[in-house]
Tab-separated table of C-alpha atoms in Angstrom:
chain	number	residue	atom	x	y	z
A	21	UNK	CA	-11.658	-30.482	-8.944
A	22	UNK	CA	-13.871	-33.372	-10.211
A	23	UNK	CA	-13.305	-36.459	-12.359
A	24	UNK	CA	-12.226	-34.359	-15.366
A	25	UNK	CA	-8.692	-33.014	-15.851
A	26	UNK	CA	-8.324	-29.557	-14.329
A	27	UNK	CA	-7.741	-27.798	-17.649
A	28	UNK	CA	-10.760	-29.442	-19.286
A	29	UNK	CA	-12.968	-28.585	-16.323
A	30	UNK	CA	-11.778	-24.971	-16.372
A	31	UNK	CA	-12.538	-24.539	-20.085
A	32	UNK	CA	-16.068	-25.846	-19.630
A	33	UNK	CA	-16.517	-23.718	-16.535
A	34	UNK	CA	-15.361	-20.531	-18.281
A	35	UNK	CA	-17.468	-21.229	-21.355
A	36	UNK	CA	-20.545	-21.449	-19.134
A	37	UNK	CA	-19.662	-18.317	-17.149
A	38	UNK	CA	-18.946	-15.968	-20.050
A	39	UNK	CA	-22.160	-16.903	-21.847
A	40	UNK	CA	-22.499	-14.899	-25.048
A	41	UNK	CA	-19.800	-12.333	-24.145
A	42	UNK	CA	-17.106	-12.260	-26.812
A	43	UNK	CA	-15.146	-9.019	-26.366
A	44	UNK	CA	-13.175	-9.841	-23.234
A	45	UNK	CA	-10.646	-7.761	-21.330
A	46	UNK	CA	-8.903	-9.545	-18.445
A	47	UNK	CA	-7.570	-7.550	-15.501
A	48	UNK	CA	-4.153	-9.197	-15.477
A	49	UNK	CA	-1.869	-8.733	-12.476
A	50	UNK	CA	0.361	-11.696	-13.287
A	51	UNK	CA	-0.570	-13.479	-10.035
A	52	UNK	CA	-1.864	-17.022	-9.822
A	53	UNK	CA	-5.559	-16.183	-10.144
A	54	UNK	CA	-5.437	-13.879	-13.166
A	55	UNK	CA	-2.830	-16.095	-14.851
A	56	UNK	CA	-5.150	-19.103	-14.636
A	57	UNK	CA	-8.086	-17.016	-15.890
A	58	UNK	CA	-6.160	-15.582	-18.840
A	59	UNK	CA	-4.578	-18.906	-19.807
A	60	UNK	CA	-7.958	-20.646	-19.555
A	61	UNK	CA	-9.638	-18.072	-21.775
A	62	UNK	CA	-6.801	-18.264	-24.299
A	63	UNK	CA	-7.248	-22.040	-24.516
A	64	UNK	CA	-11.016	-21.598	-24.848
A	65	UNK	CA	-10.436	-19.102	-27.665
A	66	UNK	CA	-8.020	-21.409	-29.486
A	67	UNK	CA	-9.854	-24.709	-29.024
A	68	UNK	CA	-13.556	-24.029	-28.804
A	69	UNK	CA	-14.616	-20.399	-29.326
A	70	UNK	CA	-12.507	-18.790	-32.059
A	71	UNK	CA	-14.843	-15.760	-32.120
A	72	UNK	CA	-13.514	-14.518	-28.780
A	73	UNK	CA	-11.658	-11.192	-28.829
A	74	UNK	CA	-9.313	-11.439	-25.857
A	75	UNK	CA	-6.887	-8.894	-24.423
A	76	UNK	CA	-5.113	-8.280	-21.121
A	77	UNK	CA	-4.874	-5.034	-19.156
A	78	UNK	CA	-2.245	-4.593	-16.446
A	79	UNK	CA	-2.517	-1.806	-13.860
A	80	UNK	CA	0.858	-0.412	-12.762
A	81	UNK	CA	0.294	0.994	-9.257
A	82	UNK	CA	3.940	1.934	-8.697
A	83	UNK	CA	3.768	0.686	-5.107
A	84	UNK	CA	6.411	-2.059	-5.334
A	85	UNK	CA	10.035	-1.918	-6.394
A	86	UNK	CA	9.249	-4.954	-8.551
A	87	UNK	CA	6.439	-3.254	-10.478
A	88	UNK	CA	8.421	-2.916	-13.716
A	89	UNK	CA	9.523	-6.555	-13.500
A	90	UNK	CA	5.886	-7.578	-13.196
A	91	UNK	CA	5.063	-5.659	-16.366
A	92	UNK	CA	7.829	-7.522	-18.244
A	93	UNK	CA	6.555	-10.888	-16.940
A	94	UNK	CA	2.965	-10.115	-17.965
A	95	UNK	CA	4.027	-8.944	-21.392
A	96	UNK	CA	5.980	-12.169	-22.026
A	97	UNK	CA	3.048	-14.268	-20.724
A	98	UNK	CA	0.729	-12.611	-23.262
A	99	UNK	CA	3.186	-12.776	-26.145
A	100	UNK	CA	3.478	-16.538	-25.690
A	101	UNK	CA	-0.300	-16.858	-26.039
A	102	UNK	CA	-0.884	-14.250	-28.754
A	103	UNK	CA	-2.888	-12.009	-26.418
A	104	UNK	CA	-2.838	-8.212	-26.928
A	105	UNK	CA	-1.386	-6.588	-23.811
A	106	UNK	CA	-1.492	-3.046	-22.463
A	107	UNK	CA	-0.385	-1.254	-19.288
A	108	UNK	CA	-2.009	1.656	-17.467
A	109	UNK	CA	-0.075	3.546	-14.806
A	110	UNK	CA	-2.122	5.001	-11.948
A	111	UNK	CA	-1.490	7.287	-8.996
A	112	UNK	CA	-2.579	5.900	-5.616
A	113	UNK	CA	-3.568	8.413	-2.947
A	114	UNK	CA	-3.265	6.569	0.359
A	115	UNK	CA	-5.074	9.411	2.146
A	116	UNK	CA	-8.341	8.261	0.609
A	117	UNK	CA	-9.393	5.433	2.927
A	118	UNK	CA	-6.017	3.697	3.187
A	119	UNK	CA	-3.692	2.159	0.633
A	120	UNK	CA	-5.865	-0.909	-0.103
A	121	UNK	CA	-9.022	1.081	-0.812
A	122	UNK	CA	-7.127	3.777	-2.732
A	123	UNK	CA	-5.402	1.212	-4.959
A	124	UNK	CA	-8.726	-0.461	-5.683
A	125	UNK	CA	-10.368	2.869	-6.539
A	126	UNK	CA	-7.507	3.819	-8.873
A	127	UNK	CA	-7.608	0.382	-10.483
A	128	UNK	CA	-11.304	0.382	-11.276
A	129	UNK	CA	-11.184	3.958	-12.522
A	130	UNK	CA	-8.444	2.882	-14.942
A	131	UNK	CA	-10.590	-0.027	-16.104
A	132	UNK	CA	-13.541	2.285	-16.755
A	133	UNK	CA	-11.380	4.620	-18.832
A	134	UNK	CA	-9.625	1.843	-20.790
A	135	UNK	CA	-12.475	-0.422	-21.880
A	136	UNK	CA	-13.782	-0.109	-25.424
A	137	UNK	CA	-17.423	-0.137	-26.525
A	138	UNK	CA	-19.076	-3.482	-25.837
A	139	UNK	CA	-16.047	-4.873	-24.021
A	140	UNK	CA	-16.574	-6.932	-20.859
A	141	UNK	CA	-14.088	-6.803	-17.981
A	142	UNK	CA	-13.147	-10.074	-16.297
A	143	UNK	CA	-11.436	-10.215	-12.920
A	144	UNK	CA	-10.072	-13.303	-11.191
A	145	UNK	CA	-11.466	-13.191	-7.646
A	146	UNK	CA	-12.174	-16.710	-6.372
A	147	UNK	CA	-14.066	-18.441	-3.561
A	148	UNK	CA	-11.505	-17.622	-0.880
A	149	UNK	CA	-11.479	-13.969	-1.945
A	150	UNK	CA	-15.259	-13.969	-1.541
A	151	UNK	CA	-14.892	-15.324	1.976
A	152	UNK	CA	-12.381	-12.597	2.841
A	153	UNK	CA	-14.670	-9.900	1.432
A	154	UNK	CA	-17.583	-11.236	3.494
A	155	UNK	CA	-15.470	-11.260	6.665
A	156	UNK	CA	-14.251	-7.695	6.054
A	157	UNK	CA	-17.858	-6.553	5.606
A	158	UNK	CA	-18.756	-8.327	8.841
A	159	UNK	CA	-15.899	-6.520	10.602
A	160	UNK	CA	-17.286	-3.176	9.372
A	161	UNK	CA	-20.754	-4.012	10.694
A	162	UNK	CA	-22.274	-4.035	7.188
A	163	UNK	CA	-25.873	-4.893	6.468
A	164	UNK	CA	-27.160	-7.236	3.751
A	165	UNK	CA	-25.827	-5.040	0.936
A	166	UNK	CA	-22.247	-5.180	2.223
A	167	UNK	CA	-22.506	-8.832	3.230
A	168	UNK	CA	-23.571	-9.657	-0.327
A	169	UNK	CA	-19.824	-9.368	-1.020
A	170	UNK	CA	-18.938	-9.674	-4.725
A	171	UNK	CA	-21.299	-10.443	-7.582
A	172	UNK	CA	-20.349	-12.874	-10.348
A	173	UNK	CA	-22.008	-10.647	-12.943
A	174	UNK	CA	-22.504	-6.938	-12.322
A	175	UNK	CA	-22.300	-3.470	-13.821
A	176	UNK	CA	-19.621	-1.020	-12.648
A	177	UNK	CA	-19.313	2.574	-13.924
A	178	UNK	CA	-21.261	1.698	-17.044
A	179	UNK	CA	-19.460	-1.504	-18.059
A	180	UNK	CA	-20.158	-5.179	-17.435
A	181	UNK	CA	-17.931	-6.962	-14.910
A	182	UNK	CA	-17.674	-10.753	-14.777
A	183	UNK	CA	-15.966	-12.753	-12.029
A	184	UNK	CA	-16.047	-16.252	-13.549
A	185	UNK	CA	-13.828	-17.895	-10.897
A	186	UNK	CA	-15.895	-16.811	-7.913
A	187	UNK	CA	-17.106	-20.303	-7.047
A	188	UNK	CA	-13.700	-21.977	-7.465
A	189	UNK	CA	-11.238	-22.246	-4.573
A	190	UNK	CA	-7.606	-21.233	-4.669
A	191	UNK	CA	-6.655	-24.917	-4.407
A	192	UNK	CA	-8.612	-25.634	-7.582
A	193	UNK	CA	-6.862	-22.785	-9.372
A	194	UNK	CA	-3.491	-24.145	-8.257
A	195	UNK	CA	-4.398	-27.499	-9.833
A	196	UNK	CA	-5.144	-25.717	-13.103
A	197	UNK	CA	-1.923	-23.728	-12.936
A	198	UNK	CA	0.117	-26.907	-12.467
A	199	UNK	CA	-1.578	-28.600	-15.402
A	200	UNK	CA	-1.094	-25.519	-17.576
A	201	UNK	CA	2.558	-25.348	-16.386
A	202	UNK	CA	2.139	-21.683	-15.525
A	203	UNK	CA	4.611	-19.338	-13.881
A	204	UNK	CA	3.145	-16.468	-11.929
A	205	UNK	CA	4.079	-13.487	-9.775
A	206	UNK	CA	4.067	-13.628	-5.983
A	207	UNK	CA	3.349	-10.078	-4.802
A	208	UNK	CA	5.602	-9.370	-1.806
A	209	UNK	CA	2.917	-7.156	-0.247
A	210	UNK	CA	0.638	-10.209	0.137
A	211	UNK	CA	2.767	-11.275	3.123
A	212	UNK	CA	2.218	-8.001	4.985
A	213	UNK	CA	-0.339	-8.671	7.731
A	214	UNK	CA	-0.729	-4.937	8.387
A	215	UNK	CA	-3.284	-4.968	5.580
A	216	UNK	CA	-6.675	-6.230	6.761
A	217	UNK	CA	-7.209	-8.685	3.921
A	218	UNK	CA	-3.747	-10.177	4.380
A	219	UNK	CA	-4.326	-10.450	8.135
A	220	UNK	CA	-7.422	-12.527	7.475
A	221	UNK	CA	-5.720	-14.603	4.787
A	222	UNK	CA	-2.558	-15.297	6.773
A	223	UNK	CA	-3.603	-15.400	10.419
A	224	UNK	CA	-7.340	-16.034	10.748
A	225	UNK	CA	-8.857	-17.973	7.863
A	226	UNK	CA	-6.345	-20.892	7.838
A	227	UNK	CA	-7.501	-21.851	11.339
A	228	UNK	CA	-11.165	-21.583	10.301
A	229	UNK	CA	-10.585	-23.665	7.169
A	230	UNK	CA	-8.732	-26.245	9.255
A	231	UNK	CA	-11.609	-26.605	11.715
A	232	UNK	CA	-14.404	-26.157	9.156
A	233	UNK	CA	-13.141	-27.189	5.685
A	234	UNK	CA	-16.271	-25.834	3.987
A	235	UNK	CA	-16.189	-22.454	5.710
A	236	UNK	CA	-15.526	-20.570	2.442
A	237	UNK	CA	-18.483	-22.272	0.735
A	238	UNK	CA	-20.697	-21.477	3.730
A	239	UNK	CA	-19.834	-17.773	3.691
A	240	UNK	CA	-20.418	-17.705	-0.070
A	241	UNK	CA	-23.920	-19.104	0.506
A	242	UNK	CA	-24.565	-16.458	3.155
A	243	UNK	CA	-23.368	-13.752	0.765
A	244	UNK	CA	-25.691	-15.107	-1.921
A	245	UNK	CA	-28.654	-15.119	0.467
A	246	UNK	CA	-27.908	-11.510	1.443
A	247	UNK	CA	-27.706	-10.582	-2.233
A	248	UNK	CA	-31.084	-12.216	-2.867
A	249	UNK	CA	-32.643	-10.269	0.015
A	250	UNK	CA	-31.218	-7.023	-1.351
A	251	UNK	CA	-32.528	-7.832	-4.824
A	252	UNK	CA	-35.983	-8.452	-3.348
A	253	UNK	CA	-35.878	-5.118	-1.476
A	254	UNK	CA	-34.765	-3.381	-4.669
A	255	UNK	CA	-37.786	-4.807	-6.429
A	256	UNK	CA	-40.216	-3.924	-3.641
A	257	UNK	CA	-38.914	-0.365	-3.163
A	258	UNK	CA	-38.240	0.596	-6.778
A	259	UNK	CA	-41.706	2.045	-7.369
A	260	UNK	CA	-41.610	4.141	-4.180
A	261	UNK	CA	-38.133	5.420	-5.032
A	262	UNK	CA	-39.246	6.378	-8.524
A	263	UNK	CA	-42.163	8.394	-7.117
A	264	UNK	CA	-39.919	10.214	-4.623
A	265	UNK	CA	-37.161	11.033	-7.156
A	266	UNK	CA	-37.457	13.805	-9.754
A	267	UNK	CA	-35.824	14.219	-13.152
A	268	UNK	CA	-32.719	15.786	-11.606
A	269	UNK	CA	-32.252	12.825	-9.278
A	270	UNK	CA	-33.242	14.708	-6.103
A	271	UNK	CA	-35.254	13.000	-3.365
A	272	UNK	CA	-38.410	14.320	-1.672
A	273	UNK	CA	-37.976	15.060	2.039
A	274	UNK	CA	-41.742	15.283	2.538
A	275	UNK	CA	-42.197	11.878	0.935
A	276	UNK	CA	-39.588	10.329	3.236
A	277	UNK	CA	-41.300	11.892	6.249
A	278	UNK	CA	-44.406	9.802	5.607
A	279	UNK	CA	-42.739	6.381	5.865
A	280	UNK	CA	-41.262	4.370	8.738
A	281	UNK	CA	-37.662	4.922	9.797
A	282	UNK	CA	-36.679	1.474	8.522
A	283	UNK	CA	-38.224	2.064	5.102
A	284	UNK	CA	-36.721	5.560	4.963
A	285	UNK	CA	-33.217	4.199	5.573
A	286	UNK	CA	-33.699	1.552	2.880
A	287	UNK	CA	-34.870	4.197	0.403
A	288	UNK	CA	-31.986	6.512	1.262
A	289	UNK	CA	-29.472	3.699	0.711
A	290	UNK	CA	-30.875	2.903	-2.706
A	291	UNK	CA	-31.071	6.546	-3.683
A	292	UNK	CA	-27.406	7.050	-2.767
A	293	UNK	CA	-26.416	3.855	-4.585
A	294	UNK	CA	-28.183	5.098	-7.739
A	295	UNK	CA	-25.793	8.066	-7.727
A	296	UNK	CA	-22.739	5.871	-7.201
A	297	UNK	CA	-22.163	7.010	-3.622
A	298	UNK	CA	-20.260	4.563	-1.451
A	299	UNK	CA	-22.658	2.896	0.991
A	300	UNK	CA	-22.846	4.990	4.197
A	301	UNK	CA	-22.863	3.649	7.722
A	302	UNK	CA	-26.049	3.498	9.781
A	303	UNK	CA	-24.870	6.546	11.722
A	304	UNK	CA	-24.251	8.501	8.520
A	305	UNK	CA	-27.732	7.646	7.247
A	306	UNK	CA	-29.248	8.963	10.454
A	307	UNK	CA	-27.173	12.137	10.177
A	308	UNK	CA	-28.432	12.682	6.616
A	309	UNK	CA	-31.952	12.705	8.000
A	310	UNK	CA	-31.378	14.597	11.263
A	311	UNK	CA	-28.766	17.148	10.156
A	312	UNK	CA	-29.593	17.690	6.475
A	313	UNK	CA	-33.193	16.726	5.720
A	314	UNK	CA	-34.573	18.181	8.981
A	315	UNK	CA	-32.328	21.256	9.165
A	316	UNK	CA	-33.774	24.787	9.155
A	317	UNK	CA	-34.982	25.991	5.799
A	318	UNK	CA	-32.427	28.819	5.772
A	319	UNK	CA	-29.531	26.549	6.794
A	320	UNK	CA	-27.117	25.254	4.149
A	321	UNK	CA	-26.594	21.927	5.911
A	322	UNK	CA	-24.610	19.190	4.235
A	323	UNK	CA	-22.972	15.838	4.945
A	324	UNK	CA	-19.786	14.793	3.171
A	325	UNK	CA	-19.524	11.142	2.090
A	326	UNK	CA	-16.088	10.675	0.542
A	327	UNK	CA	-16.118	12.590	-2.745
A	328	UNK	CA	-19.851	13.190	-2.482
A	329	UNK	CA	-21.925	15.586	-0.441
A	330	UNK	CA	-25.629	15.382	0.449
A	331	UNK	CA	-27.459	18.726	0.583
A	332	UNK	CA	-31.052	19.961	0.797
A	333	UNK	CA	-32.879	22.631	-1.168
A	334	UNK	CA	-36.597	23.338	-1.037
A	335	UNK	CA	-37.493	20.101	0.709
A	336	UNK	CA	-35.462	17.905	-1.613
A	337	UNK	CA	-32.191	16.066	-1.018
A	338	UNK	CA	-29.388	16.215	-3.588
A	339	UNK	CA	-26.336	13.942	-3.920
A	340	UNK	CA	-23.553	16.037	-5.450
A	341	UNK	CA	-20.189	14.852	-6.694
A	342	UNK	CA	-16.959	16.673	-5.951
A	343	UNK	CA	-16.765	19.838	-8.042
A	344	UNK	CA	-14.046	22.229	-9.018
A	345	UNK	CA	-14.562	25.725	-7.515
A	346	UNK	CA	-15.236	28.310	-10.232
A	347	UNK	CA	-16.216	31.355	-8.193
A	348	UNK	CA	-13.008	33.305	-8.890
A	349	UNK	CA	-12.544	32.311	-12.546
A	350	UNK	CA	-12.663	34.978	-15.268
A	351	UNK	CA	-12.499	33.901	-18.930
A	352	UNK	CA	-11.838	36.280	-21.807
A	353	UNK	CA	-14.008	35.529	-24.811
A	354	UNK	CA	-13.876	36.323	-28.496
A	355	UNK	CA	-17.492	35.604	-29.519
A	356	UNK	CA	-16.370	34.796	-33.053
A	357	UNK	CA	-15.246	31.494	-31.501
A	358	UNK	CA	-17.056	28.930	-29.392
A	359	UNK	CA	-15.930	29.110	-25.756
A	360	UNK	CA	-15.355	25.828	-23.921
A	361	UNK	CA	-16.324	26.183	-20.261
A	362	UNK	CA	-14.356	24.579	-17.414
A	363	UNK	CA	-15.298	21.499	-15.388
A	364	UNK	CA	-17.460	19.947	-18.099
A	365	UNK	CA	-20.023	22.766	-18.155
A	366	UNK	CA	-20.364	22.788	-21.940
A	367	UNK	CA	-19.741	25.812	-24.124
A	368	UNK	CA	-20.960	29.295	-25.089
A	369	UNK	CA	-21.885	30.337	-28.621
A	370	UNK	CA	-22.814	33.779	-29.927
A	371	UNK	CA	-25.779	33.432	-32.291
A	372	UNK	CA	-25.994	36.159	-34.945
A	373	UNK	CA	-29.076	34.739	-36.660
A	374	UNK	CA	-31.747	37.034	-35.320
A	375	UNK	CA	-34.730	36.283	-37.547
A	376	UNK	CA	-37.719	35.207	-35.484
A	377	UNK	CA	-35.939	35.515	-32.144
A	378	UNK	CA	-37.937	36.904	-29.239
A	379	UNK	CA	-36.674	40.264	-28.005
A	380	UNK	CA	-36.087	39.107	-24.445
A	381	UNK	CA	-33.572	36.524	-25.680
A	382	UNK	CA	-31.314	39.154	-27.211
A	383	UNK	CA	-28.617	41.418	-25.795
A	384	UNK	CA	-26.780	44.231	-27.479
A	385	UNK	CA	-23.364	43.539	-28.916
A	386	UNK	CA	-20.434	45.123	-27.030
A	387	UNK	CA	-19.414	48.663	-27.807
A	388	UNK	CA	-15.909	49.584	-28.913
A	389	UNK	CA	-14.658	50.206	-25.372
A	390	UNK	CA	-16.206	47.052	-23.875
A	391	UNK	CA	-14.373	43.800	-23.306
A	392	UNK	CA	-16.312	40.523	-22.978
A	393	UNK	CA	-15.562	38.191	-20.094
A	394	UNK	CA	-17.302	35.161	-18.677
A	395	UNK	CA	-17.519	34.795	-14.910
A	396	UNK	CA	-19.270	32.475	-12.490
A	397	UNK	CA	-20.133	34.681	-9.536
A	398	UNK	CA	-22.484	37.633	-9.297
A	399	UNK	CA	-22.770	39.959	-6.331
A	400	UNK	CA	-24.559	43.162	-5.485
A	401	UNK	CA	-27.846	44.087	-7.152
A	402	UNK	CA	-29.061	42.783	-10.523
A	403	UNK	CA	-31.544	44.654	-12.717
A	404	UNK	CA	-33.226	41.750	-14.464
A	405	UNK	CA	-35.345	42.588	-17.494
A	406	UNK	CA	-38.993	42.039	-16.619
A	407	UNK	CA	-38.624	43.103	-12.970
A	408	UNK	CA	-39.694	46.505	-11.694
A	409	UNK	CA	-36.698	46.832	-9.382
A	410	UNK	CA	-33.234	45.500	-8.797
A	411	UNK	CA	-32.761	42.431	-6.631
A	412	UNK	CA	-29.787	41.188	-4.675
A	413	UNK	CA	-28.028	38.403	-6.564
A	414	UNK	CA	-28.687	35.877	-3.793
A	415	UNK	CA	-32.400	36.672	-3.715
A	416	UNK	CA	-32.719	36.620	-7.503
A	417	UNK	CA	-31.145	33.155	-7.737
A	418	UNK	CA	-33.494	31.986	-4.997
A	419	UNK	CA	-36.536	33.365	-6.828
A	420	UNK	CA	-35.379	31.554	-9.976
A	421	UNK	CA	-35.157	28.292	-8.014
A	422	UNK	CA	-31.413	27.790	-8.462
A	423	UNK	CA	-29.811	25.807	-5.587
A	424	UNK	CA	-26.926	27.599	-3.826
A	425	UNK	CA	-24.291	25.136	-5.084
A	426	UNK	CA	-25.315	25.713	-8.723
A	427	UNK	CA	-25.161	29.509	-8.605
A	428	UNK	CA	-21.397	29.689	-9.068
A	429	UNK	CA	-21.519	27.235	-11.981
A	430	UNK	CA	-23.736	29.277	-14.324
A	431	UNK	CA	-21.741	31.283	-16.886
A	432	UNK	CA	-22.332	35.029	-16.640
A	433	UNK	CA	-21.655	37.406	-19.532
A	434	UNK	CA	-19.936	40.649	-18.552
A	435	UNK	CA	-19.072	43.696	-20.645
A	436	UNK	CA	-16.183	45.211	-18.701
A	437	UNK	CA	-17.480	44.925	-15.116
A	438	UNK	CA	-21.170	45.115	-15.952
A	439	UNK	CA	-23.282	41.959	-15.866
A	440	UNK	CA	-25.248	41.509	-19.097
A	441	UNK	CA	-26.790	38.056	-18.974
A	442	UNK	CA	-26.920	34.582	-17.494
A	443	UNK	CA	-27.669	32.566	-20.660
A	444	UNK	CA	-30.855	30.598	-20.280
A	445	UNK	CA	-31.751	32.394	-17.035
A	446	UNK	CA	-31.991	36.167	-17.455
A	447	UNK	CA	-30.727	39.295	-19.173
A	448	UNK	CA	-30.187	42.649	-17.464
A	449	UNK	CA	-31.493	46.122	-18.200
A	450	UNK	CA	-27.957	47.184	-19.131
A	451	UNK	CA	-27.938	44.623	-21.969
A	452	UNK	CA	-30.783	46.319	-23.844
A	453	UNK	CA	-29.974	47.815	-27.257
A	454	UNK	CA	-30.265	51.539	-27.863
A	455	UNK	CA	-30.518	53.489	-31.120
A	456	UNK	CA	-30.684	50.365	-33.336
A	457	UNK	CA	-27.526	48.812	-31.855
A	458	UNK	CA	-26.622	45.381	-33.216
A	459	UNK	CA	-27.847	42.494	-31.101
A	460	UNK	CA	-27.101	38.811	-30.631
A	461	UNK	CA	-28.129	35.885	-28.520
A	462	UNK	CA	-25.684	34.027	-26.263
A	463	UNK	CA	-26.410	30.288	-26.184
A	464	UNK	CA	-25.181	28.112	-23.346
A	465	UNK	CA	-24.896	24.572	-24.624
A	466	UNK	CA	-24.588	22.731	-21.324
A	467	UNK	CA	-22.841	19.347	-21.175
A	468	UNK	CA	-25.155	16.346	-20.919
């Protein structure tokens, strides 16, 4: 470790790594690494930094028959050190990129949903984990972004993530654990070489460490150099990306056409990363350009990237997250109440305050034999107020500049089976008041 006792060295190391962070949540599996991290932070809290707010969060994946035993062990570990402890159970869908990737996705989603305001998440990956991550990226044929491996200080889904043990080896952590007299969990799945990371850890890396004892440190340096190169590219390309991206986050196809293929790929990668899309392969990037960006204007080309899809509309590229289909939904509405719309689309409100409202914002109130429903799909011809003739729904949406994938997500007000209005977009001739009929305005308060 160095000339200092392991526990003393760890406390000083952690104090330096956490900086001014004080609300700390440790991802606590009960294994060696997270046990050393949590015990070290508890000692730091008790001996040197009493202002630390420390808690532990355990993710119950339900993948092992010992999972409940691990929860009991972790709970006892925390009780002995006066650390608040909580458990989150997650569902792991192994169809989404394999069991390892699915478990990781479920885990980090649980972290994002469980952290409180201002809380920092700490995970216990160490130097050997960094080496494994680098080697897995190399196996996938990753570029500098993937080979950057894990960052010691990053932002994930809106929260800060610290990995304070990233430059310490597993052997160093074992020294700390012995000095702290810790007991920890040995996950039985860690011996299963069918998993890529375990295969590296069990069968490949021991031979490399034996021949080159500093192999893990060398790969960590390479990862750091790759990260520095990516940071430099981010800095150099940020202005161009800002110019090419509009307020809705779409990217200009014409602008990308005027740069070299290498620069275009770099811009596309950063644009996708800004939306949280998992980094695509080189082939996928080329397909985005060839099959989506350069497709016929009337084609509805798209490329699926996991839970995201890249589409084009009017010479702009859009990165769209997975969305719930709403085309066939019909909602009954009592306008005396606010109506919450599905899939995070906000709500509808009937505004009876008419003073000063422009006439084209108003529709007549329903007659006695008319029932109000809200739908998300219009077909046939629409007689929009302000137009001299009816237009097909598809053509009207196109004239209004609404992308095809948004057209079935705009709430439509119907009286019986007659379309009255698309709040914020248009009202129909059939919605006009006759003989001093009462009127109102429907307000769509879209989610932000």
